[in-house]
Short mmCIF file of C-alpha atoms and ligand atoms in Angstrom, two decimals:
data_model
loop_
_atom_site.label_atom_id
_atom_site.label_comp_id
_atom_site.label_asym_id
_atom_site.label_seq_id
_atom_site.Cartn_x
_atom_site.Cartn_y
_atom_site.Cartn_z
CA MET A 11 -0.72 27.03 7.36
CA GLU A 12 -0.97 23.44 8.50
CA SER A 13 1.64 21.09 7.04
CA PRO A 14 0.24 18.77 4.33
CA ARG A 15 2.11 15.98 6.09
CA LYS A 16 1.03 16.50 9.68
CA PHE A 17 1.77 13.27 11.57
CA ILE A 18 -1.38 11.21 11.78
CA VAL A 19 -2.06 8.31 14.16
CA GLY A 20 -5.19 6.22 13.87
CA GLY A 21 -6.46 3.70 16.42
CA ASN A 22 -8.38 0.89 14.79
CA TRP A 23 -10.44 -0.69 17.56
CA LYS A 24 -11.71 -3.41 15.22
CA CYS A 25 -14.57 -5.57 16.55
CA ASN A 26 -13.86 -4.82 20.20
CA GLY A 27 -15.50 -3.18 23.15
CA THR A 28 -18.75 -2.77 25.04
CA VAL A 29 -20.62 0.41 25.87
CA ALA A 30 -18.90 0.37 29.27
CA SER A 31 -15.36 -0.36 28.04
CA VAL A 32 -15.55 2.07 25.12
CA SER A 33 -16.84 4.84 27.39
CA LYS A 34 -13.97 4.16 29.81
CA LEU A 35 -11.43 4.20 27.01
CA VAL A 36 -12.72 7.51 25.73
CA ASP A 37 -12.63 9.03 29.23
CA GLU A 38 -9.02 7.88 29.57
CA LEU A 39 -8.11 9.28 26.16
CA ASN A 40 -9.74 12.58 27.11
CA ALA A 41 -7.63 12.69 30.25
CA ALA A 42 -4.52 12.04 28.12
CA VAL A 43 -5.46 14.97 25.86
CA GLU A 44 -5.90 17.22 28.86
CA ALA A 45 -2.53 16.14 30.25
CA ASN A 46 -0.71 16.71 26.93
CA PRO A 47 -2.75 19.02 24.72
CA GLU A 48 0.30 20.05 22.67
CA ASP A 49 0.98 16.50 21.49
CA PHE A 50 -2.62 16.15 20.35
CA LYS A 51 -2.39 19.44 18.52
CA SER A 52 0.81 18.57 16.68
CA VAL A 53 -0.32 15.03 15.81
CA GLN A 54 -3.72 14.26 14.27
CA ALA A 55 -5.26 11.47 16.36
CA ILE A 56 -8.16 9.41 15.09
CA VAL A 57 -10.02 6.50 16.63
CA ALA A 58 -12.12 3.95 14.72
CA PRO A 59 -14.72 2.25 16.92
CA SER A 60 -17.24 -0.35 15.74
CA PHE A 61 -20.25 1.22 13.99
CA VAL A 62 -22.46 0.65 17.01
CA HIS A 63 -20.15 2.61 19.29
CA ILE A 64 -19.57 5.58 16.95
CA PRO A 65 -22.42 7.75 18.44
CA ILE A 66 -21.19 7.17 22.01
CA VAL A 67 -17.64 8.10 21.06
CA MET A 68 -18.71 11.11 19.02
CA GLN A 69 -20.67 12.51 21.95
CA ARG A 70 -17.91 11.98 24.49
CA ILE A 71 -14.51 12.37 22.88
CA ASN A 72 -12.31 15.48 23.03
CA PRO A 73 -12.64 17.22 19.62
CA LEU A 74 -8.86 17.03 19.12
CA ILE A 75 -9.41 13.30 18.46
CA LYS A 76 -11.37 12.61 15.27
CA VAL A 77 -13.59 9.59 14.72
CA ALA A 78 -13.41 7.20 11.77
CA ALA A 79 -15.57 4.34 10.61
CA GLN A 80 -13.74 1.07 9.89
CA ASP A 81 -15.57 0.52 6.60
CA LEU A 82 -18.64 1.76 4.74
CA HIS A 83 -21.09 0.86 1.99
CA PHE A 84 -20.00 1.58 -1.61
CA GLY A 85 -22.93 3.84 -2.37
CA HIS A 86 -25.90 5.82 -1.19
CA CYS A 87 -28.61 4.87 1.31
CA GLY A 88 -31.26 2.43 0.15
CA ALA A 89 -32.25 -1.22 0.22
CA TYR A 90 -28.80 -2.55 1.29
CA THR A 91 -29.40 -4.63 4.37
CA GLY A 92 -26.65 -4.35 6.94
CA GLU A 93 -24.73 -1.60 5.17
CA VAL A 94 -23.83 1.87 6.42
CA SER A 95 -23.57 4.66 3.84
CA ALA A 96 -21.19 7.65 3.82
CA ASP A 97 -24.34 9.78 3.89
CA GLN A 98 -25.25 8.34 7.28
CA LEU A 99 -21.72 8.72 8.61
CA LYS A 100 -21.65 12.33 7.47
CA ASP A 101 -25.02 12.89 9.14
CA LEU A 102 -23.45 11.68 12.40
CA GLY A 103 -20.52 14.05 11.92
CA VAL A 104 -17.99 11.31 11.09
CA GLU A 105 -15.29 12.74 8.83
CA TRP A 106 -12.98 9.76 8.37
CA VAL A 107 -13.25 6.22 7.12
CA ILE A 108 -10.77 3.33 6.81
CA ILE A 109 -11.15 1.44 3.52
CA GLY A 110 -9.53 -1.79 2.30
CA HIS A 111 -8.13 -3.10 5.55
CA SER A 112 -6.43 -6.45 4.94
CA GLU A 113 -8.85 -8.14 7.34
CA ARG A 114 -11.58 -7.28 4.84
CA ARG A 115 -9.77 -7.75 1.53
CA ALA A 116 -10.32 -10.82 -0.58
CA GLY A 117 -7.63 -13.47 -0.41
CA THR A 118 -6.07 -12.18 2.76
CA ALA A 119 -9.21 -12.26 4.86
CA SER A 120 -8.30 -15.41 6.77
CA ASN A 121 -10.41 -14.30 9.69
CA TYR A 122 -13.45 -14.74 7.48
CA GLY A 123 -12.54 -18.23 6.29
CA VAL A 124 -13.01 -18.68 2.55
CA MET A 125 -15.33 -15.73 2.08
CA ALA A 126 -14.00 -13.21 -0.41
CA PHE A 127 -14.93 -9.87 1.01
CA GLU A 128 -13.38 -6.80 -0.42
CA SER A 129 -12.47 -6.94 -4.10
CA PRO A 130 -10.33 -4.20 -5.63
CA GLU A 131 -13.46 -2.94 -7.45
CA ARG A 132 -15.43 -2.65 -4.20
CA VAL A 133 -12.50 -0.80 -2.61
CA GLN A 134 -12.50 1.52 -5.58
CA TRP A 135 -16.26 2.18 -5.39
CA LYS A 136 -16.05 2.81 -1.64
CA VAL A 137 -13.21 5.29 -1.98
CA SER A 138 -14.97 7.01 -4.87
CA TYR A 139 -18.30 7.35 -3.03
CA ALA A 140 -16.68 8.39 0.29
CA LEU A 141 -14.71 11.13 -1.50
CA SER A 142 -17.80 12.31 -3.35
CA ARG A 143 -19.48 12.80 0.02
CA GLY A 144 -16.52 14.87 1.31
CA MET A 145 -15.12 12.21 3.59
CA LYS A 146 -11.43 11.69 4.39
CA VAL A 147 -10.13 8.24 3.60
CA ILE A 148 -7.41 6.06 5.06
CA ILE A 149 -6.73 3.49 2.35
CA CYS A 150 -4.88 0.34 3.39
CA CYS A 151 -2.44 -1.79 1.41
CA GLY A 152 0.15 -4.39 2.26
CA GLU A 153 1.63 -7.73 1.36
CA THR A 154 1.35 -11.17 2.96
CA LEU A 155 4.33 -13.06 4.32
CA HIS A 156 4.48 -15.19 1.16
CA GLU A 157 4.55 -12.08 -1.01
CA ARG A 158 7.23 -10.51 1.20
CA LYS A 159 9.40 -13.59 0.83
CA ALA A 160 8.91 -13.36 -2.95
CA GLU A 161 10.14 -9.75 -2.70
CA VAL A 162 7.05 -8.28 -4.33
CA SER A 163 5.88 -6.04 -1.46
CA ILE A 164 5.92 -2.80 -3.48
CA ASP A 165 4.27 -4.47 -6.47
CA ILE A 166 1.42 -5.74 -4.27
CA CYS A 167 0.90 -2.26 -2.80
CA LYS A 168 0.82 -0.77 -6.29
CA THR A 169 -1.72 -3.38 -7.43
CA GLN A 170 -3.92 -2.62 -4.44
CA LEU A 171 -3.57 1.16 -4.79
CA TRP A 172 -3.98 1.39 -8.54
CA PRO A 173 -7.82 1.11 -8.55
CA VAL A 174 -7.88 3.72 -5.76
CA VAL A 175 -5.66 6.13 -7.68
CA ARG A 176 -8.15 5.89 -10.55
CA ALA A 177 -10.98 6.82 -8.19
CA ILE A 178 -9.33 10.11 -7.14
CA HIS A 179 -10.03 12.91 -9.53
CA SER A 180 -8.59 16.12 -8.14
CA ALA A 181 -5.84 17.65 -6.07
CA GLU A 182 -8.49 18.51 -3.50
CA GLU A 183 -9.50 14.83 -3.21
CA TRP A 184 -5.89 13.79 -2.85
CA LYS A 185 -5.69 16.10 0.23
CA ARG A 186 -8.36 13.86 1.84
CA ILE A 187 -6.39 10.65 1.22
CA VAL A 188 -4.04 8.95 3.66
CA ILE A 189 -2.34 5.71 2.64
CA ALA A 190 -1.72 3.09 5.35
CA TYR A 191 1.00 0.58 4.52
CA GLU A 192 0.15 -2.43 6.64
CA PRO A 193 2.10 -5.60 5.92
CA VAL A 194 -0.29 -8.43 6.68
CA TRP A 195 2.40 -10.49 8.38
CA ALA A 196 2.95 -7.68 10.89
CA ILE A 197 -0.70 -7.19 11.89
CA GLY A 198 -1.49 -8.51 15.34
CA THR A 199 1.66 -10.65 15.40
CA GLY A 200 3.90 -8.56 17.64
CA VAL A 201 6.47 -8.50 14.79
CA SER A 202 6.58 -5.09 13.25
CA ALA A 203 8.43 -4.19 10.05
CA SER A 204 11.84 -2.68 10.79
CA LYS A 205 12.26 1.01 10.16
CA ALA A 206 14.49 0.25 7.20
CA ASP A 207 12.10 -2.29 5.65
CA ALA A 208 9.04 -0.06 6.12
CA GLU A 209 10.95 2.90 4.69
CA VAL A 210 11.78 1.01 1.49
CA VAL A 211 8.08 0.35 0.81
CA HIS A 212 6.94 3.84 1.83
CA ALA A 213 9.56 5.40 -0.43
CA GLY A 214 8.59 2.95 -3.20
CA ILE A 215 4.90 3.94 -2.96
CA ARG A 216 5.86 7.61 -3.03
CA SER A 217 8.04 7.35 -6.11
CA TRP A 218 5.36 5.29 -7.88
CA LEU A 219 2.84 8.07 -7.05
CA ALA A 220 5.22 10.66 -8.42
CA LYS A 221 5.30 8.77 -11.72
CA GLU A 222 1.63 7.78 -11.94
CA VAL A 223 -0.03 10.83 -10.42
CA SER A 224 2.24 13.82 -9.78
CA LYS A 225 5.30 14.92 -7.88
CA GLU A 226 3.16 17.21 -5.79
CA VAL A 227 0.73 14.47 -4.72
CA ALA A 228 3.65 12.11 -3.98
CA SER A 229 5.38 14.60 -1.73
CA ASN A 230 2.21 15.76 0.07
CA VAL A 231 0.31 12.50 0.66
CA ARG A 232 0.67 11.01 4.11
CA ILE A 233 1.72 7.36 4.33
CA GLN A 234 1.10 5.66 7.67
CA TYR A 235 2.76 2.47 8.82
CA GLY A 236 0.59 -0.16 10.52
CA GLY A 237 1.38 -3.61 11.96
CA SER A 238 2.28 -4.27 15.61
CA VAL A 239 3.07 -0.63 16.33
CA SER A 240 3.70 -0.27 20.05
CA PRO A 241 5.02 2.30 22.49
CA LYS A 242 8.36 0.46 22.24
CA ASN A 243 8.94 0.49 18.48
CA CYS A 244 7.12 3.71 17.49
CA MET A 245 9.93 6.11 18.39
CA ASP A 246 12.28 4.48 15.88
CA LEU A 247 9.62 4.05 13.15
CA ALA A 248 8.46 7.65 13.55
CA GLN A 249 11.89 8.89 12.53
CA ALA A 250 11.78 7.37 9.07
CA THR A 251 11.63 10.07 6.38
CA ASP A 252 8.65 8.64 4.59
CA ILE A 253 6.58 7.44 7.57
CA ASP A 254 3.95 10.10 8.34
CA GLY A 255 2.07 8.32 11.07
CA PHE A 256 0.72 5.02 12.24
CA LEU A 257 -2.40 2.90 12.04
CA VAL A 258 -2.51 1.08 15.36
CA GLY A 259 -4.64 -1.91 16.27
CA GLY A 260 -4.01 -3.72 19.53
CA ALA A 261 -2.09 -0.92 21.27
CA SER A 262 -4.90 1.56 20.51
CA LEU A 263 -7.24 -0.34 22.89
CA PHE A 264 -5.21 1.05 25.81
CA ALA A 265 -5.29 4.80 26.34
CA GLU A 266 -1.86 4.85 27.86
CA SER A 267 -0.18 3.06 24.92
CA PHE A 268 -2.11 5.06 22.32
CA ALA A 269 -1.21 8.34 24.03
CA SER A 270 2.47 7.41 24.21
CA ILE A 271 2.44 6.61 20.45
CA ILE A 272 0.89 10.06 19.83
CA SER A 273 3.62 11.67 21.98
CA ALA A 274 6.31 9.79 20.08
CA GLY A 275 4.83 11.11 16.86
CA ALA A 276 4.89 14.65 18.27
CA LYS A 277 8.49 14.28 19.35
CA PHE A 278 10.08 12.22 16.56
CA GLY A 279 7.69 12.45 13.64
CA ARG A 280 8.50 14.43 10.58
CA ASN A 281 6.17 17.42 10.77
CA GLU A 282 7.27 19.56 7.88
CA SER A 283 6.03 23.09 7.76
P1 PGA B 313 -2.00 -4.23 15.13
O1 PGA B 313 -3.12 -3.92 13.99
O2 PGA B 313 -1.46 -2.91 15.58
O3 PGA B 313 -2.76 -4.93 16.21
O4 PGA B 313 -0.97 -5.07 14.52
C1 PGA B 313 -2.89 -2.96 13.01
C2 PGA B 313 -4.05 -2.85 12.11
O5 PGA B 313 -4.66 -3.87 11.77
O6 PGA B 313 -4.43 -1.74 11.67
#
């Protein structure tokens, strides 16, 4: 039986790429899978292209690498201009979705100026609808630098995760949830959390889940770390007891770095059986 905490590495390509560059990246990733199939069997690899590139990636990528959307609409298809529903993603064969990335959340979405994008309620609706359609969800949380300095990192994660916890109604749905702890100050900065600092938050989230949900959910749910993960720092981070994978931005745009992060997960990650 597959371990409930199989190491899981996602590549968030964000708003990057062209048809040509994405096709090339997929070809290079496929070559990396062929060169090291065992690593891609022991670690679950996922890539999240822009919506427009999802069909190209789905058609081309080795099936050992799964495809995720970077976001989705909070409900069904209909008169919602510009939105993409879970129903449409499922129709394309997309199993995974990332929800609540800090670049989309209200208050921390500096890339979008003053626009408040993702409220906790919207995150909750999105998780709820995605789960109801059978999708697997990577739900992001993480504190800003200001909040880290105020030593409230775990409290911020709990506040962000609480509406999500209320949207999950069964043990089966919990199996389709992955939490990504992504401190905002570490995203795209080249400064990752240390293994010790990340571990404190991961363990904090887990013990909170044990209290609020159940011991079983807490010990089975996978918690990824994200924020400037690179081929250099991933070996150390992968060894932390409560880190079950990574959500990688910048380094996932290069097949070689992404593949070496997968290999580090295969070698150093905790893959309990
Ligand atoms: P980064 O991004 O690896 O470029 O820091 C991580 C993320 O935003 O998921």
